[in-house]
GROMACS .gro file of C-alpha atoms in nm:
model
  148
    1MET     CA    1  -4.612  -0.708   4.023
    2ARG     CA    2  -4.304  -0.851   3.855
    3THR     CA    3  -3.940  -0.759   3.826
    4VAL     CA    4  -3.821  -0.665   3.479
    5ARG     CA    5  -3.501  -0.496   3.322
    6ASP     CA    6  -3.458  -0.253   3.046
    7GLU     CA    7  -3.167  -0.282   2.787
    8SER     CA    8  -2.930  -0.113   3.020
    9GLY     CA    9  -2.986  -0.373   3.290
   10ARG     CA   10  -3.177  -0.144   3.519
   11HIS     CA   11  -3.437  -0.312   3.729
   12TYR     CA   12  -3.813  -0.180   3.758
   13LEU     CA   13  -4.122  -0.306   3.891
   14LEU     CA   14  -4.388  -0.396   3.639
   15LEU     CA   15  -4.714  -0.262   3.740
   16LYS     CA   16  -4.938  -0.284   3.423
   17GLU     CA   17  -4.872  -0.443   3.099
   18SER     CA   18  -5.064  -0.369   2.768
   19SER     CA   19  -5.022  -0.508   2.420
   20GLU     CA   20  -4.742  -0.240   2.320
   21SER     CA   21  -4.604  -0.100   2.638
   22SER     CA   22  -4.582  -0.156   3.027
   23LEU     CA   23  -4.636   0.079   3.330
   24VAL     CA   24  -4.311   0.043   3.541
   25ARG     CA   25  -4.176   0.206   3.854
   26ASP     CA   26  -3.825   0.281   3.925
   27PRO     CA   27  -3.770   0.139   4.277
   28GLN     CA   28  -3.496   0.389   4.365
   29THR     CA   29  -3.685   0.724   4.261
   30GLY     CA   30  -4.050   0.601   4.272
   31GLU     CA   31  -4.087   0.739   3.923
   32GLU     CA   32  -4.357   0.562   3.720
   33ARG     CA   33  -4.342   0.577   3.333
   34HIS     CA   34  -4.444   0.371   3.029
   35VAL     CA   35  -4.192   0.171   2.840
   36GLY     CA   36  -4.231  -0.030   2.514
   37ASN     CA   37  -4.262  -0.410   2.577
   38ASP     CA   38  -3.982  -0.480   2.342
   39ARG     CA   39  -3.732  -0.291   2.566
   40LEU     CA   40  -3.814  -0.483   2.882
   41GLU     CA   41  -3.748  -0.853   2.989
   42PRO     CA   42  -3.836  -1.051   3.303
   43VAL     CA   43  -3.585  -1.093   3.578
   44GLU     CA   44  -3.589  -1.453   3.697
   45GLY     CA   45  -3.526  -1.518   4.066
   46GLU     CA   46  -3.580  -1.174   4.206
   47SER     CA   47  -3.887  -1.112   4.414
   48PRO     CA   48  -4.054  -0.776   4.332
   49LEU     CA   49  -4.000  -0.700   4.718
   50GLU     CA   50  -3.624  -0.739   4.684
   51THR     CA   51  -3.637  -0.491   4.384
   52THR     CA   52  -3.850  -0.243   4.597
   53SER     CA   53  -3.585  -0.285   4.884
   54ARG     CA   54  -3.320  -0.106   4.639
   55ALA     CA   55  -3.476   0.235   4.750
   56VAL     CA   56  -3.270   0.191   5.051
   57ALA     CA   57  -2.883   0.219   5.007
   58ALA     CA   58  -2.710  -0.121   5.011
   59PRO     CA   59  -2.491  -0.035   5.330
   60VAL     CA   60  -2.815   0.049   5.531
   61ARG     CA   61  -2.986  -0.264   5.400
   62ALA     CA   62  -2.667  -0.472   5.528
   63VAL     CA   63  -2.710  -0.312   5.876
   64VAL     CA   64  -3.067  -0.360   5.899
   65GLY     CA   65  -3.042  -0.712   5.792
   66ALA     CA   66  -2.759  -0.797   6.041
   67VAL     CA   67  -2.884  -0.629   6.341
   68HIS     CA   68  -3.161  -0.830   6.531
   69ASP     CA   69  -3.236  -0.575   6.819
   70ASP     CA   70  -3.100  -0.276   6.990
   71ARG     CA   71  -2.820  -0.462   7.179
   72SER     CA   72  -2.693  -0.595   6.839
   73LEU     CA   73  -2.713  -0.242   6.681
   74GLY     CA   74  -2.536  -0.088   6.992
   75LEU     CA   75  -2.246  -0.334   6.958
   76LEU     CA   76  -2.203  -0.246   6.596
   77LEU     CA   77  -2.215   0.123   6.690
   78GLU     CA   78  -1.965   0.067   6.970
   79ILE     CA   79  -1.715  -0.125   6.735
   80ASP     CA   80  -1.755   0.161   6.484
   81ALA     CA   81  -1.683   0.424   6.759
   82ARG     CA   82  -1.381   0.240   6.884
   83SER     CA   83  -1.262   0.090   6.564
   84PRO     CA   84  -1.038  -0.090   6.560
   85VAL     CA   85  -1.090  -0.270   6.910
   86ASP     CA   86  -0.960  -0.573   7.051
   87VAL     CA   87  -1.166  -0.851   7.179
   88ARG     CA   88  -1.080  -0.821   7.535
   89THR     CA   89  -1.155  -0.451   7.549
   90LEU     CA   90  -1.481  -0.512   7.369
   91MET     CA   91  -1.565  -0.807   7.623
   92GLY     CA   92  -1.519  -0.573   7.917
   93ALA     CA   93  -1.729  -0.287   7.753
   94VAL     CA   94  -2.049  -0.483   7.659
   95ASP     CA   95  -2.308  -0.667   7.847
   96LEU     CA   96  -2.297  -0.978   7.627
   97CYS     CA   97  -2.171  -1.318   7.715
   98GLU     CA   98  -1.870  -1.450   7.496
   99SER     CA   99  -2.068  -1.684   7.293
  100ASP     CA  100  -2.325  -1.399   7.209
  101LEU     CA  101  -2.059  -1.159   7.142
  102HIS     CA  102  -1.870  -1.401   6.907
  103GLY     CA  103  -2.210  -1.505   6.738
  104LEU     CA  104  -2.284  -1.129   6.651
  105LEU     CA  105  -1.942  -1.077   6.527
  106SER     CA  106  -1.967  -1.365   6.287
  107GLU     CA  107  -2.303  -1.235   6.170
  108PHE     CA  108  -2.143  -0.883   6.125
  109ARG     CA  109  -1.841  -1.028   5.933
  110ALA     CA  110  -2.082  -1.238   5.707
  111ALA     CA  111  -2.275  -0.917   5.626
  112GLY     CA  112  -1.956  -0.729   5.536
  113LEU     CA  113  -1.986  -0.497   5.846
  114VAL     CA  114  -1.689  -0.575   6.033
  115ALA     CA  115  -1.352  -0.721   5.944
  116GLU     CA  116  -1.119  -0.911   6.182
  117THR     CA  117  -0.780  -0.717   6.223
  118ASP     CA  118  -0.475  -0.726   6.463
  119VAL     CA  119  -0.477  -0.471   6.737
  120ALA     CA  120  -0.153  -0.454   6.931
  121GLY     CA  121  -0.094  -0.829   6.854
  122VAL     CA  122  -0.437  -0.944   6.977
  123ARG     CA  123  -0.729  -1.030   6.769
  124GLY     CA  124  -0.968  -0.737   6.702
  125TYR     CA  125  -1.233  -0.593   6.494
  126GLU     CA  126  -1.306  -0.282   6.282
  127THR     CA  127  -1.598  -0.161   6.089
  128THR     CA  128  -1.569  -0.186   5.717
  129GLU     CA  129  -1.642   0.109   5.491
  130ARG     CA  130  -1.981  -0.055   5.443
  131GLY     CA  131  -2.062  -0.086   5.798
  132SER     CA  132  -1.954   0.272   5.851
  133ALA     CA  133  -2.156   0.399   5.573
  134GLY     CA  134  -2.476   0.227   5.676
  135LEU     CA  135  -2.435   0.328   6.044
  136SER     CA  136  -2.374   0.682   5.933
  137THR     CA  137  -2.689   0.694   5.736
  138LEU     CA  138  -2.894   0.565   6.016
  139VAL     CA  139  -2.757   0.803   6.274
  140ASP     CA  140  -2.791   1.082   6.033
  141ALA     CA  141  -3.162   0.994   5.969
  142ASP     CA  142  -3.222   0.954   6.331
  143GLU     CA  143  -3.079   1.317   6.407
  144ARG     CA  144  -3.295   1.452   6.126
  145ALA     CA  145  -3.600   1.303   6.267
  146GLY     CA  146  -3.500   1.415   6.624
  147ASP     CA  147  -3.584   1.076   6.778
  148ARG     CA  148  -3.336   1.033   7.066
   0.00000   0.00000   0.00000
């Protein structure tokens, strides 16, 4: 399996290749179809598994990549619920030591899920649009599945 792109720049997974055409799968829809080889070119530096992951919305992938366990997911949900929230309030509300809290906040900032902000003259955090969208999708999926 390899990642290829068509003339529009859309990425596909190359499943089978013959002399004239190739069987490709759209990672977002799962649709498989034959495309002429002259309309495809290889994508260097992108794993087919990365391409496959595009079936999941980018904000959700960002959340999944940044949270390590239920506590970190809970922290992100708590920030989203209180957004914006100052650091002192957050420290009093969660069961993390200061260094663990700041470590997770740094990871969330690096992933584009939270942003530093001023809350009544004190440093605080708020979820970004990307963070809120990813969490919203995950919470909605959980509600649809009835898994509480």
